[in-house]
């Protein structure tokens, strides 16, 4: 079965019912600078969609809070990132949380270590942030998942430290009132994801998985982001496609990847993937249009 759909432009309403059901309730990621380019999210996303707000090192907290407030006002659920390694101290963390809650009614957060090599202060892991107590009262806390491992955490290529951290997070979830889930890096191959989710379950890690999916984009764009984000073995799928000059300039769409996961979920209802999280690498509008073609109606009709 092909892993990608290249060059196909489905008509409005296209896509299987299984895929539409699997994608329903998806989340999507934005940054303040990309959000500023969107005139009205209500013309793109279903009402109540969870929108992660990526906090890139150097982004002022004012811009993050403004984006969260705008999303809340337009009827969406903002979930800002809290990257431990860019937070200088506990006072700053408490200030950020207070501003998000007071100015944008933020109730959810993605708690991360962050991708910078040198921590700005004492925080260097998501576990430290969770232990701080700063998120007491949050309704939902998500943490990172790595279906293909993470060489920043396990330089030897194993997943020993990643799994140890997941066991800690499972224990934290068991004693927390907040709903927790694993939001993963984007992948391109279904079977390794299925194997990873099943392995987690076998090791007693029952946190629901929100699987990361690269939204529609040019192949060159995907390869650039995949290299930058440390995508693992499934990168070979993109590399193989890149060697075919006839397909190099054709667009990627995630239909086949998601259809395989949707079929597995339909056959195994207890399978641990709970939701789909889109990284709109080809643009928010392009990603949103793909979801429209697969049954996800925006909050209001586009002008």
Coordinates of N, CA, C and O in Angstrom, one line a residue, residues 4-108:
X4 N 1.9 7.5 0.5 CA 1.6 8.9 0.2 C 0.6 9.0 -0.9 O 0.4 8.1 -1.7
X5 N -0.1 10.1 -0.9 CA -1.0 10.5 -2.0 C -0.3 11.7 -2.6 O -0.4 12.8 -2.1
X6 N 0.2 11.5 -3.8 CA 0.9 12.6 -4.5 C 0.1 13.1 -5.7 O -0.3 12.3 -6.5
X7 N 0.0 14.4 -5.8 CA -0.6 15.0 -6.9 C -2.1 14.9 -7.0 O -2.7 15.4 -8.0
X8 N -2.8 14.3 -6.1 CA -4.2 14.1 -6.2 C -4.9 15.3 -5.6 O -4.5 15.7 -4.5
X9 N -5.9 15.8 -6.2 CA -6.7 16.9 -5.7 C -8.1 16.5 -5.5 O -8.9 16.6 -6.4
X10 N -8.5 16.0 -4.3 CA -9.9 15.5 -4.1 C -10.9 16.6 -4.2 O -10.6 17.8 -4.0
X11 N -12.1 16.2 -4.7 CA -13.2 17.1 -4.7 C -13.7 17.4 -3.3 O -13.5 16.6 -2.4
X12 N -14.5 18.5 -3.2 CA -15.1 18.8 -1.9 C -15.9 17.6 -1.4 O -16.7 17.0 -2.1
X13 N -15.7 17.2 -0.1 CA -16.5 16.1 0.4 C -15.8 14.8 0.2 O -16.3 13.7 0.6
X14 N -14.6 14.7 -0.5 CA -14.0 13.5 -0.8 C -13.4 12.9 0.5 O -13.2 13.6 1.5
X15 N -13.1 11.6 0.4 CA -12.4 11.0 1.6 C -13.4 10.0 2.2 O -14.6 10.1 2.2
X16 N -12.8 8.9 2.8 CA -13.6 7.8 3.4 C -14.3 8.3 4.7 O -13.7 9.2 5.4
X17 N -15.4 7.6 5.0 CA -16.0 7.9 6.3 C -15.1 7.5 7.4 O -15.1 8.2 8.5
X18 N -14.4 6.5 7.3 CA -13.5 6.0 8.4 C -12.4 7.1 8.6 O -12.1 7.4 9.8
X19 N -11.8 7.6 7.5 CA -10.8 8.7 7.7 C -11.4 9.9 8.3 O -10.8 10.5 9.2
X20 N -12.6 10.3 7.9 CA -13.3 11.5 8.4 C -13.5 11.3 9.9 O -13.3 12.2 10.7
X21 N -14.0 10.1 10.3 CA -14.2 9.9 11.7 C -12.9 9.9 12.6 O -12.9 10.4 13.7
X22 N -11.9 9.4 12.0 CA -10.6 9.3 12.7 C -10.0 10.7 12.9 O -9.4 11.0 13.9
X23 N -10.2 11.6 11.9 CA -9.7 13.0 12.0 C -10.6 13.9 12.8 O -10.1 14.9 13.4
X24 N -11.8 13.5 13.0 CA -12.7 14.4 13.8 C -12.2 14.7 15.2 O -11.7 13.8 15.9
X25 N -12.3 16.0 15.6 CA -11.7 16.4 16.8 C -10.2 16.7 16.8 O -9.6 16.7 17.9
X26 N -9.7 16.8 15.6 CA -8.2 17.1 15.5 C -7.8 18.4 16.1 O -8.6 19.2 16.4
X27 N -6.5 18.5 16.4 CA -5.9 19.7 16.9 C -4.9 20.2 15.8 O -4.6 19.4 14.9
X28 N -4.5 21.4 15.9 CA -3.5 22.0 15.0 C -2.6 22.9 15.7 O -3.0 23.5 16.8
X29 N -1.5 23.2 15.1 CA -0.4 24.0 15.8 C -0.2 25.3 15.0 O -0.2 25.3 13.7
X30 N -0.1 26.4 15.7 CA 0.2 27.7 15.1 C 1.4 28.4 15.9 O 1.7 27.9 17.0
X31 N 1.9 29.4 15.3 CA 2.8 30.3 16.1 C 2.2 31.7 16.0 O 1.4 32.0 15.1
X32 N 2.6 32.6 16.8 CA 2.0 34.0 16.7 C 2.2 34.6 15.3 O 1.2 35.2 14.8
X33 N 3.3 34.4 14.8 CA 3.6 35.0 13.4 C 2.8 34.4 12.3 O 2.4 35.1 11.4
X34 N 2.5 33.1 12.4 CA 1.6 32.5 11.4 C 0.2 32.8 11.7 O -0.6 32.9 10.8
X35 N -0.2 32.9 13.0 CA -1.6 33.2 13.3 C -2.0 34.6 12.8 O -3.1 34.8 12.4
X36 N -1.0 35.5 12.9 CA -1.2 36.9 12.4 C -1.6 37.0 11.0 O -2.3 37.9 10.5
X37 N -1.3 35.9 10.2 CA -1.6 36.0 8.7 C -3.0 35.4 8.4 O -3.5 35.5 7.3
X38 N -3.7 34.9 9.5 CA -5.0 34.4 9.3 C -6.1 35.4 9.7 O -6.1 35.9 10.8
X39 N -6.9 35.8 8.7 CA -7.9 36.8 9.0 C -8.9 36.4 10.0 O -9.3 37.1 10.9
X40 N -9.4 35.1 9.8 CA -10.5 34.6 10.7 C -10.3 33.1 10.8 O -10.6 32.4 9.8
X41 N -9.9 32.6 12.0 CA -9.8 31.2 12.1 C -11.1 30.5 12.0 O -11.2 29.3 11.7
X42 N -12.2 31.2 12.3 CA -13.6 30.6 12.2 C -13.9 30.1 10.8 O -14.8 29.2 10.7
X43 N -13.3 30.7 9.8 CA -13.5 30.2 8.4 C -12.7 29.0 8.1 O -12.9 28.5 7.0
X44 N -11.8 28.6 9.0 CA -10.9 27.5 8.7 C -11.1 26.3 9.6 O -11.0 25.1 9.1
X45 N -11.5 26.5 10.8 CA -11.5 25.4 11.8 C -12.8 25.2 12.4 O -13.6 26.1 12.6
X46 N -13.2 23.9 12.8 CA -14.4 23.7 13.5 C -14.4 24.4 14.8 O -13.4 24.5 15.5
X47 N -15.6 24.7 15.3 CA -15.7 25.4 16.6 C -15.2 24.5 17.7 O -15.3 23.3 17.7
X48 N -14.4 25.1 18.6 CA -13.9 24.4 19.7 C -12.6 23.7 19.5 O -12.1 23.0 20.4
X49 N -12.0 23.8 18.2 CA -10.8 23.1 17.9 C -9.7 23.5 18.9 O -9.5 24.6 19.2
X50 N -8.9 22.5 19.4 CA -7.8 22.8 20.2 C -6.6 23.3 19.3 O -6.3 22.6 18.3
X51 N -6.1 24.4 19.6 CA -5.0 25.0 18.8 C -3.8 25.2 19.7 O -3.8 26.0 20.7
X52 N -2.8 24.4 19.5 CA -1.5 24.5 20.2 C -0.8 25.8 19.7 O -0.8 26.1 18.5
X53 N -0.2 26.5 20.6 CA 0.6 27.7 20.2 C 2.0 27.5 20.5 O 2.4 27.4 21.7
X54 N 2.8 27.3 19.5 CA 4.2 26.9 19.7 C 5.0 28.1 20.2 O 4.9 29.2 19.7
X55 N 5.8 27.9 21.3 CA 6.6 29.0 21.9 C 8.0 28.8 21.5 O 8.7 28.0 22.1
X56 N 8.4 29.4 20.4 CA 9.8 29.4 19.9 C 10.6 30.3 20.8 O 10.2 31.4 21.1
X57 N 11.8 29.9 21.1 CA 12.7 30.7 21.9 C 12.9 32.1 21.3 O 13.2 32.2 20.1
X58 N 12.7 33.1 22.1 CA 12.8 34.5 21.6 C 11.4 35.1 21.3 O 11.4 36.3 21.2
X59 N 10.4 34.3 21.3 CA 9.0 34.9 21.1 C 8.6 35.6 22.4 O 8.5 34.9 23.4
X60 N 8.2 36.9 22.4 CA 7.8 37.5 23.6 C 6.5 36.9 24.1 O 5.6 36.5 23.4
X61 N 6.4 36.9 25.4 CA 5.2 36.3 26.1 C 4.0 37.1 25.7 O 2.9 36.6 25.6
X62 N 4.1 38.4 25.5 CA 3.0 39.3 25.1 C 2.4 38.7 23.8 O 1.1 38.7 23.7
X63 N 3.2 38.3 22.8 CA 2.7 37.8 21.6 C 2.0 36.4 21.8 O 0.9 36.2 21.1
X64 N 2.5 35.6 22.6 CA 1.9 34.3 22.9 C 0.5 34.5 23.6 O -0.5 33.9 23.2
X65 N 0.4 35.4 24.6 CA -0.8 35.7 25.3 C -1.9 36.3 24.3 O -3.0 35.9 24.3
X66 N -1.4 37.2 23.5 CA -2.3 37.9 22.5 C -2.9 36.8 21.6 O -4.1 36.9 21.3
X67 N -2.1 35.9 21.1 CA -2.6 34.8 20.2 C -3.6 33.9 20.9 O -4.6 33.6 20.4
X68 N -3.3 33.6 22.2 CA -4.2 32.8 23.0 C -5.5 33.5 23.2 O -6.6 32.9 23.1
X69 N -5.5 34.8 23.5 CA -6.7 35.5 23.7 C -7.5 35.6 22.5 O -8.8 35.5 22.5
X70 N -6.9 35.8 21.3 CA -7.6 35.9 20.1 C -8.3 34.5 19.8 O -9.5 34.5 19.4
X71 N -7.6 33.4 19.9 CA -8.2 32.1 19.7 C -9.4 31.9 20.6 O -10.4 31.3 20.2
X72 N -9.2 32.2 21.9 CA -10.3 32.0 22.8 C -11.5 32.9 22.4 O -12.7 32.4 22.4
X73 N -11.3 34.1 22.0 CA -12.4 35.0 21.5 C -13.1 34.5 20.3 O -14.3 34.6 20.2
X74 N -12.4 33.8 19.4 CA -13.0 33.3 18.2 C -13.6 31.9 18.4 O -14.1 31.3 17.4
X75 N -13.5 31.4 19.6 CA -14.3 30.1 19.9 C -13.4 28.9 19.9 O -14.0 27.8 19.7
X76 N -12.1 29.0 20.1 CA -11.2 27.8 20.0 C -10.6 27.6 21.4 O -10.7 28.4 22.3
X77 N -9.9 26.5 21.6 CA -9.3 26.1 22.8 C -7.8 26.3 22.7 O -7.1 25.4 22.2
X78 N -7.3 27.4 23.2 CA -5.8 27.6 23.1 C -5.0 26.7 24.1 O -5.4 26.5 25.2
X79 N -4.0 26.1 23.5 CA -3.1 25.2 24.3 C -1.6 25.7 24.1 O -1.0 25.2 23.2
X80 N -1.1 26.7 24.8 CA 0.2 27.1 24.6 C 1.3 26.1 25.1 O 1.0 25.3 26.0
X81 N 2.4 26.2 24.4 CA 3.6 25.4 24.8 C 4.2 26.0 26.0 O 4.3 27.2 26.1
X82 N 4.8 25.2 26.9 CA 5.6 25.6 28.0 C 6.9 24.9 27.9 O 7.1 23.8 28.5
X83 N 7.9 25.4 27.2 CA 9.2 24.7 27.0 C 10.1 25.0 28.2 O 10.5 26.2 28.4
X84 N 10.4 24.0 29.0 CA 11.2 24.2 30.2 C 12.5 25.0 30.0 O 12.8 25.8 30.8
X85 N 13.2 24.7 28.9 CA 14.6 25.2 28.8 C 14.6 26.7 28.4 O 15.7 27.3 28.4
X86 N 13.5 27.3 28.1 CA 13.5 28.7 27.8 C 12.9 29.6 28.9 O 12.8 30.8 28.8
X87 N 12.5 28.9 30.0 CA 11.9 29.6 31.1 C 13.0 29.8 32.2 O 13.5 28.8 32.7
X88 N 13.3 31.1 32.5 CA 14.5 31.3 33.3 C 14.3 30.9 34.8 O 15.3 30.6 35.5
X89 N 13.1 31.0 35.3 CA 12.9 30.7 36.8 C 11.5 30.5 37.1 O 10.6 30.7 36.2
X90 N 11.2 30.1 38.3 CA 9.9 29.7 38.8 C 8.9 31.0 38.7 O 7.7 30.8 38.4
X91 N 9.5 32.1 39.0 CA 8.7 33.3 39.0 C 8.1 33.6 37.6 O 7.0 34.0 37.4
X92 N 9.0 33.4 36.6 CA 8.6 33.6 35.2 C 7.5 32.6 34.8 O 6.5 33.0 34.2
X93 N 7.7 31.4 35.2 CA 6.7 30.4 34.9 C 5.3 30.7 35.5 O 4.3 30.7 34.9
X94 N 5.3 31.2 36.8 CA 4.1 31.5 37.5 C 3.4 32.7 36.8 O 2.2 32.8 36.6
X95 N 4.3 33.7 36.3 CA 3.8 34.9 35.6 C 3.1 34.5 34.3 O 2.0 35.0 34.0
X96 N 3.7 33.6 33.6 CA 3.2 33.2 32.3 C 1.8 32.5 32.5 O 0.8 32.8 31.8
X97 N 1.8 31.6 33.5 CA 0.5 30.9 33.7 C -0.6 31.8 34.2 O -1.7 31.8 33.7
X98 N -0.2 32.8 35.0 CA -1.2 33.8 35.5 C -1.7 34.6 34.3 O -2.9 34.9 34.3
X99 N -0.9 35.0 33.4 CA -1.3 35.8 32.3 C -2.2 35.1 31.4 O -3.2 35.5 30.9
X100 N -1.8 33.8 31.1 CA -2.6 33.0 30.2 C -4.0 32.8 30.8 O -5.0 32.9 30.1
X101 N -4.0 32.5 32.1 CA -5.3 32.2 32.7 C -6.1 33.5 32.8 O -7.4 33.4 32.6
X102 N -5.5 34.6 33.2 CA -6.3 35.8 33.5 C -6.7 36.5 32.2 O -7.8 37.1 32.2
X103 N -5.9 36.4 31.2 CA -6.2 37.2 29.9 C -6.8 36.4 28.8 O -7.4 37.0 27.9
X104 N -6.6 35.1 28.9 CA -7.1 34.2 27.8 C -7.9 33.0 28.2 O -8.2 32.2 27.4
X105 N -8.1 32.9 29.5 CA -8.8 31.7 30.1 C -8.2 30.4 29.6 O -8.9 29.5 29.3
X106 N -6.9 30.3 29.6 CA -6.2 29.1 29.2 C -6.3 28.1 30.3 O -6.1 28.3 31.5
X107 N -6.7 26.9 29.9 CA -7.0 25.8 30.8 C -6.1 24.5 30.4 O -6.2 23.5 31.1
X108 N -5.4 24.7 29.3 CA -4.6 23.5 28.8 C -3.2 23.9 28.4 O -3.0 25.1 28.0

